[in-house]
């Protein structure tokens, strides 16, 4: 009897150790499987070649950033006008334009700390879709032509994110208007001539009128394309007169 008990106890201990070893192995396999699944998920999320949900999320983020930047600059210009700066007195000289930037007075300078204190951000690399370098893809702002549907024939202030991707352009319009449609300029018009001061490119300014973009009439901010559909720009009428 004593011998049987000893044998039985030894068997039970051996069985228990094997069971514990088996359980430990199962836990290890579960951990390995979970780690593999997590690695696969992270790899998908960081794979910029995919155009699924992650791509759409990026487009939403970039479109929101451009809309927000335009809104913040308009608010700063509105505050400058409220504080006494006339639209015709607004100065768009930037920190890299010396000595004009450092020459007083500064009160009407949109990008000077003593004026509007605006910091114009760079276009994110993934937003840029540059077709021409005349001028290059970036933010531009100026008072250089008249927008037909504003109160007078005086020059208005226009901000533009020039040469952005069509996907971000469409998302901007969907966010602002509910439609992802991108209006095209008339054949006789170019984005740079309508939206960018001609001191910054080789073209010549033309007024922003209904003939240029019928769908733009009365719309303060919108993303549009040239007639060929090769360039896309997001404009915002910052100050109108």
mmCIF file of C-alpha atoms in Angstrom:
data_model
loop_
_atom_site.group_PDB
_atom_site.id
_atom_site.type_symbol
_atom_site.label_atom_id
_atom_site.label_comp_id
_atom_site.label_asym_id
_atom_site.label_seq_id
_atom_site.Cartn_x
_atom_site.Cartn_y
_atom_site.Cartn_z
ATOM 1 C CA UNK A 1 0.000 0.000 0.000
ATOM 2 C CA UNK A 2 2.777 2.427 0.923
ATOM 3 C CA UNK A 3 4.522 1.636 -2.335
ATOM 4 C CA UNK A 4 1.347 2.296 -4.319
ATOM 5 C CA UNK A 5 0.876 5.629 -2.584
ATOM 6 C CA UNK A 6 4.438 6.644 -3.384
ATOM 7 C CA UNK A 7 3.998 5.674 -7.020
ATOM 8 C CA UNK A 8 0.661 7.484 -7.233
ATOM 9 C CA UNK A 9 2.111 10.672 -5.697
ATOM 10 C CA UNK A 10 5.034 10.569 -8.053
ATOM 11 C CA UNK A 11 2.701 10.137 -11.026
ATOM 12 C CA UNK A 12 0.482 13.024 -9.888
ATOM 13 C CA UNK A 13 3.486 15.342 -9.491
ATOM 14 C CA UNK A 14 4.777 14.339 -12.903
ATOM 15 C CA UNK A 15 1.363 14.897 -14.484
ATOM 16 C CA UNK A 16 1.036 18.259 -12.755
ATOM 17 C CA UNK A 17 4.435 19.409 -14.039
ATOM 18 C CA UNK A 18 3.580 18.303 -17.565
ATOM 19 C CA UNK A 19 0.242 20.125 -17.365
ATOM 20 C CA UNK A 20 1.953 23.284 -16.109
ATOM 21 C CA UNK A 21 4.542 22.998 -18.873
ATOM 22 C CA UNK A 22 1.760 22.543 -21.421
ATOM 23 C CA UNK A 23 -0.145 25.563 -20.094
ATOM 24 C CA UNK A 24 3.005 27.685 -20.198
ATOM 25 C CA UNK A 25 3.587 26.645 -23.810
ATOM 26 C CA UNK A 26 0.027 27.615 -24.714
ATOM 27 C CA UNK A 27 0.514 31.041 -23.101
ATOM 28 C CA UNK A 28 3.749 31.537 -25.067
ATOM 29 C CA UNK A 29 1.998 30.630 -28.318
ATOM 30 C CA UNK A 30 -0.842 33.065 -27.541
ATOM 31 C CA UNK A 31 1.630 35.879 -26.852
ATOM 32 C CA UNK A 32 3.492 35.139 -30.084
ATOM 33 C CA UNK A 33 0.238 35.168 -32.043
ATOM 34 C CA UNK A 34 -0.892 38.453 -30.497
ATOM 35 C CA UNK A 35 2.493 40.044 -31.156
ATOM 36 C CA UNK A 36 2.334 38.934 -34.785
ATOM 37 C CA UNK A 37 -1.170 40.368 -35.191
ATOM 38 C CA UNK A 38 -0.102 43.666 -33.615
ATOM 39 C CA UNK A 39 2.980 43.888 -35.849
ATOM 40 C CA UNK A 40 0.813 43.282 -38.917
ATOM 41 C CA UNK A 41 -1.633 45.990 -37.867
ATOM 42 C CA UNK A 42 1.129 48.531 -37.245
ATOM 43 C CA UNK A 43 2.736 47.689 -40.567
ATOM 44 C CA UNK A 44 -0.543 48.387 -42.360
ATOM 45 C CA UNK A 45 -1.029 51.682 -40.556
ATOM 46 C CA UNK A 46 2.454 52.909 -41.451
ATOM 47 C CA UNK A 47 2.351 51.703 -45.056
ATOM 48 C CA UNK A 48 1.937 54.889 -47.076
ATOM 49 C CA UNK A 49 1.344 52.865 -50.240
ATOM 50 C CA UNK A 50 -2.171 51.946 -49.090
ATOM 51 C CA UNK A 51 -5.056 54.138 -50.153
ATOM 52 C CA UNK A 52 -7.699 52.848 -47.755
ATOM 53 C CA UNK A 53 -8.917 54.234 -44.458
ATOM 54 C CA UNK A 54 -5.530 55.609 -43.428
ATOM 55 C CA UNK A 55 -5.211 57.608 -46.678
ATOM 56 C CA UNK A 56 -8.675 59.044 -46.212
ATOM 57 C CA UNK A 57 -7.846 60.037 -42.643
ATOM 58 C CA UNK A 58 -4.760 61.915 -43.820
ATOM 59 C CA UNK A 59 -6.761 63.722 -46.487
ATOM 60 C CA UNK A 60 -9.303 64.785 -43.863
ATOM 61 C CA UNK A 61 -6.555 66.042 -41.557
ATOM 62 C CA UNK A 62 -4.738 68.033 -44.251
ATOM 63 C CA UNK A 63 -7.941 69.560 -45.593
ATOM 64 C CA UNK A 64 -8.871 70.604 -42.058
ATOM 65 C CA UNK A 65 -5.419 72.124 -41.512
ATOM 66 C CA UNK A 66 -5.639 74.271 -44.661
ATOM 67 C CA UNK A 67 -9.148 75.457 -43.834
ATOM 68 C CA UNK A 68 -8.071 76.253 -40.267
ATOM 69 C CA UNK A 69 -4.976 78.183 -41.432
ATOM 70 C CA UNK A 70 -7.083 80.323 -43.760
ATOM 71 C CA UNK A 71 -9.643 80.968 -41.017
ATOM 72 C CA UNK A 72 -6.991 81.976 -38.481
ATOM 73 C CA UNK A 73 -5.354 84.406 -40.898
ATOM 74 C CA UNK A 74 -8.712 85.976 -41.749
ATOM 75 C CA UNK A 75 -9.445 86.410 -38.040
ATOM 76 C CA UNK A 76 -6.087 88.146 -37.562
ATOM 77 C CA UNK A 77 -6.767 90.532 -40.473
ATOM 78 C CA UNK A 78 -10.271 91.201 -39.118
ATOM 79 C CA UNK A 79 -8.705 92.165 -35.777
ATOM 80 C CA UNK A 80 -6.249 94.470 -37.533
ATOM 81 C CA UNK A 81 -9.132 96.205 -39.305
ATOM 82 C CA UNK A 82 -11.020 96.466 -36.021
ATOM 83 C CA UNK A 83 -7.924 98.070 -34.492
ATOM 84 C CA UNK A 84 -7.739 100.694 -37.231
ATOM 85 C CA UNK A 85 -5.778 99.223 -40.159
ATOM 86 C CA UNK A 86 -7.451 100.002 -43.483
ATOM 87 C CA UNK A 87 -7.478 97.281 -46.136
ATOM 88 C CA UNK A 88 -5.401 99.455 -48.460
ATOM 89 C CA UNK A 89 -2.801 99.905 -45.711
ATOM 90 C CA UNK A 90 -2.272 96.208 -45.005
ATOM 91 C CA UNK A 91 1.342 95.215 -45.612
ATOM 92 C CA UNK A 92 2.132 91.583 -46.475
ATOM 93 C CA UNK A 93 5.912 91.815 -46.194
ATOM 94 C CA UNK A 94 7.391 88.647 -44.659
ATOM 95 C CA UNK A 95 10.418 88.113 -42.369
ATOM 96 C CA UNK A 96 12.632 87.189 -45.325
ATOM 97 C CA UNK A 97 11.913 90.524 -47.022
ATOM 98 C CA UNK A 98 14.605 92.738 -45.563
ATOM 99 C CA UNK A 99 15.097 95.583 -44.847
ATOM 100 C CA UNK A 100 11.383 96.291 -45.446
ATOM 101 C CA UNK A 101 10.244 93.866 -42.754
ATOM 102 C CA UNK A 102 12.376 95.487 -40.040
ATOM 103 C CA UNK A 103 11.667 99.066 -41.094
ATOM 104 C CA UNK A 104 9.094 100.852 -38.923
ATOM 105 C CA UNK A 105 6.188 101.420 -38.710
ATOM 106 C CA UNK A 106 4.972 97.849 -38.187
ATOM 107 C CA UNK A 107 1.357 98.340 -37.105
ATOM 108 C CA UNK A 108 -0.096 97.448 -40.543
ATOM 109 C CA UNK A 109 2.230 94.509 -41.239
ATOM 110 C CA UNK A 110 0.229 91.283 -41.192
ATOM 111 C CA UNK A 111 3.246 89.063 -40.434
ATOM 112 C CA UNK A 112 5.055 91.303 -37.954
ATOM 113 C CA UNK A 113 4.748 90.722 -34.172
ATOM 114 C CA UNK A 114 3.784 94.380 -33.719
ATOM 115 C CA UNK A 115 1.149 94.114 -36.436
ATOM 116 C CA UNK A 116 -1.046 91.089 -37.119
ATOM 117 C CA UNK A 117 1.521 88.675 -35.641
ATOM 118 C CA UNK A 118 0.449 86.042 -38.164
ATOM 119 C CA UNK A 119 2.712 83.057 -38.855
ATOM 120 C CA UNK A 120 1.999 81.673 -42.313
ATOM 121 C CA UNK A 121 2.618 77.903 -42.178
ATOM 122 C CA UNK A 122 4.337 75.857 -44.861
ATOM 123 C CA UNK A 123 2.263 73.544 -46.983
ATOM 124 C CA UNK A 124 2.759 69.952 -45.770
ATOM 125 C CA UNK A 125 4.839 67.948 -48.249
ATOM 126 C CA UNK A 126 2.073 65.386 -48.769
ATOM 127 C CA UNK A 127 -0.373 68.160 -49.703
ATOM 128 C CA UNK A 128 1.784 69.589 -52.507
ATOM 129 C CA UNK A 129 1.109 68.596 -56.107
ATOM 130 C CA UNK A 130 3.367 70.923 -58.088
ATOM 131 C CA UNK A 131 2.860 71.118 -61.837
ATOM 132 C CA UNK A 132 4.703 74.400 -62.424
ATOM 133 C CA UNK A 133 7.400 76.358 -60.593
ATOM 134 C CA UNK A 134 6.106 79.714 -61.846
ATOM 135 C CA UNK A 135 5.258 80.241 -59.053
ATOM 136 C CA UNK A 136 6.094 77.303 -56.795
ATOM 137 C CA UNK A 137 3.593 75.511 -54.564
ATOM 138 C CA UNK A 138 3.090 77.430 -51.285
ATOM 139 C CA UNK A 139 0.811 79.871 -49.463
ATOM 140 C CA UNK A 140 0.401 83.322 -51.060
ATOM 141 C CA UNK A 141 -1.496 86.407 -49.933
ATOM 142 C CA UNK A 142 -1.890 89.866 -51.383
ATOM 143 C CA UNK A 143 -4.091 92.735 -52.515
ATOM 144 C CA UNK A 144 -3.716 92.857 -56.281
ATOM 145 C CA UNK A 145 -7.082 92.496 -58.056
ATOM 146 C CA UNK A 146 -10.822 92.852 -57.605
ATOM 147 C CA UNK A 147 -13.288 90.077 -56.864
ATOM 148 C CA UNK A 148 -16.419 90.833 -58.869
ATOM 149 C CA UNK A 149 -18.987 89.871 -56.212
ATOM 150 C CA UNK A 150 -17.473 91.984 -53.400
ATOM 151 C CA UNK A 151 -19.024 95.403 -52.536
ATOM 152 C CA UNK A 152 -16.889 97.622 -54.810
ATOM 153 C CA UNK A 153 -14.372 97.556 -57.636
ATOM 154 C CA UNK A 154 -11.510 98.175 -55.194
ATOM 155 C CA UNK A 155 -8.836 95.526 -54.745
ATOM 156 C CA UNK A 156 -9.563 92.726 -52.293
ATOM 157 C CA UNK A 157 -7.194 90.608 -50.207
ATOM 158 C CA UNK A 158 -6.864 86.996 -51.351
ATOM 159 C CA UNK A 159 -5.090 84.118 -49.621
ATOM 160 C CA UNK A 160 -4.281 80.998 -51.634
ATOM 161 C CA UNK A 161 -2.702 77.602 -51.021
ATOM 162 C CA UNK A 162 -1.303 77.096 -54.514
ATOM 163 C CA UNK A 163 -0.795 73.729 -56.217
ATOM 164 C CA UNK A 164 -2.254 71.272 -53.729
ATOM 165 C CA UNK A 165 -3.334 67.689 -54.390
ATOM 166 C CA UNK A 166 -6.728 67.117 -56.058
ATOM 167 C CA UNK A 167 -7.785 64.751 -53.261
ATOM 168 C CA UNK A 168 -7.217 67.398 -50.578
ATOM 169 C CA UNK A 169 -8.824 70.003 -52.848
ATOM 170 C CA UNK A 170 -11.983 67.899 -53.188
ATOM 171 C CA UNK A 171 -12.116 67.264 -49.437
ATOM 172 C CA UNK A 172 -11.833 71.001 -48.733
ATOM 173 C CA UNK A 173 -14.843 71.672 -50.964
ATOM 174 C CA UNK A 174 -16.810 68.817 -49.442
ATOM 175 C CA UNK A 175 -16.117 70.238 -45.982
ATOM 176 C CA UNK A 176 -16.997 73.821 -46.932
ATOM 177 C CA UNK A 177 -19.900 73.282 -49.328
ATOM 178 C CA UNK A 178 -21.070 69.679 -48.927
ATOM 179 C CA UNK A 179 -19.927 68.844 -52.474
ATOM 180 C CA UNK A 180 -16.532 67.462 -53.517
ATOM 181 C CA UNK A 181 -16.895 68.988 -56.998
ATOM 182 C CA UNK A 182 -13.893 71.118 -58.034
ATOM 183 C CA UNK A 183 -14.873 74.051 -60.304
ATOM 184 C CA UNK A 184 -12.557 74.809 -63.242
ATOM 185 C CA UNK A 185 -11.532 78.249 -64.449
ATOM 186 C CA UNK A 186 -12.506 79.429 -67.898
ATOM 187 C CA UNK A 187 -10.141 78.787 -70.799
ATOM 188 C CA UNK A 188 -8.868 82.380 -70.840
ATOM 189 C CA UNK A 189 -7.905 82.376 -67.153
ATOM 190 C CA UNK A 190 -5.054 80.930 -65.105
ATOM 191 C CA UNK A 191 -4.845 80.290 -61.381
ATOM 192 C CA UNK A 192 -1.725 82.410 -60.921
ATOM 193 C CA UNK A 193 -3.138 85.432 -62.756
ATOM 194 C CA UNK A 194 -6.391 85.372 -60.776
ATOM 195 C CA UNK A 195 -5.148 84.332 -57.330
ATOM 196 C CA UNK A 196 -1.485 85.408 -56.971
ATOM 197 C CA UNK A 197 0.176 88.835 -57.141
ATOM 198 C CA UNK A 198 1.919 89.126 -60.511
ATOM 199 C CA UNK A 199 5.024 90.474 -58.795
ATOM 200 C CA UNK A 200 5.612 86.841 -57.783
ATOM 201 C CA UNK A 201 5.326 85.208 -61.218
ATOM 202 C CA UNK A 202 5.724 85.919 -64.905
ATOM 203 C CA UNK A 203 2.017 86.346 -65.644
ATOM 204 C CA UNK A 204 -0.264 89.377 -65.401
ATOM 205 C CA UNK A 205 -3.132 89.791 -62.933
ATOM 206 C CA UNK A 206 -6.743 89.626 -64.040
ATOM 207 C CA UNK A 207 -9.819 90.332 -61.943
ATOM 208 C CA UNK A 208 -11.545 87.402 -60.273
ATOM 209 C CA UNK A 209 -14.929 87.571 -61.987
ATOM 210 C CA UNK A 210 -17.868 85.334 -62.808
ATOM 211 C CA UNK A 211 -16.484 84.738 -66.288
ATOM 212 C CA UNK A 212 -13.412 83.208 -64.663
ATOM 213 C CA UNK A 213 -15.406 80.936 -62.351
ATOM 214 C CA UNK A 214 -19.192 81.019 -62.354
ATOM 215 C CA UNK A 215 -19.357 78.464 -59.525
ATOM 216 C CA UNK A 216 -17.203 80.747 -57.340
ATOM 217 C CA UNK A 217 -19.667 83.653 -57.371
ATOM 218 C CA UNK A 218 -20.448 84.687 -53.799
ATOM 219 C CA UNK A 219 -18.286 81.907 -52.333
ATOM 220 C CA UNK A 220 -15.646 83.312 -49.947
ATOM 221 C CA UNK A 221 -13.481 80.150 -49.823
ATOM 222 C CA UNK A 222 -13.208 77.324 -52.317
ATOM 223 C CA UNK A 223 -10.712 75.037 -54.030
ATOM 224 C CA UNK A 224 -10.598 75.349 -57.813
ATOM 225 C CA UNK A 225 -8.574 74.004 -60.735
ATOM 226 C CA UNK A 226 -7.221 75.455 -63.958
ATOM 227 C CA UNK A 227 -9.050 74.695 -67.165
ATOM 228 C CA UNK A 228 -6.699 71.832 -68.000
ATOM 229 C CA UNK A 229 -7.193 70.188 -64.602
ATOM 230 C CA UNK A 230 -3.451 70.081 -63.919
ATOM 231 C CA UNK A 231 -3.231 72.481 -60.958
ATOM 232 C CA UNK A 232 -5.415 72.964 -57.893
ATOM 233 C CA UNK A 233 -5.541 75.955 -55.551
ATOM 234 C CA UNK A 234 -7.531 76.749 -52.431
ATOM 235 C CA UNK A 235 -8.481 80.433 -52.207
ATOM 236 C CA UNK A 236 -9.944 82.443 -49.365
ATOM 237 C CA UNK A 237 -11.085 86.063 -49.643
ATOM 238 C CA UNK A 238 -9.535 87.462 -46.469
ATOM 239 C CA UNK A 239 -10.696 91.067 -46.767
ATOM 240 C CA UNK A 240 -13.126 92.575 -49.234
ATOM 241 C CA UNK A 241 -14.082 96.110 -50.162
#
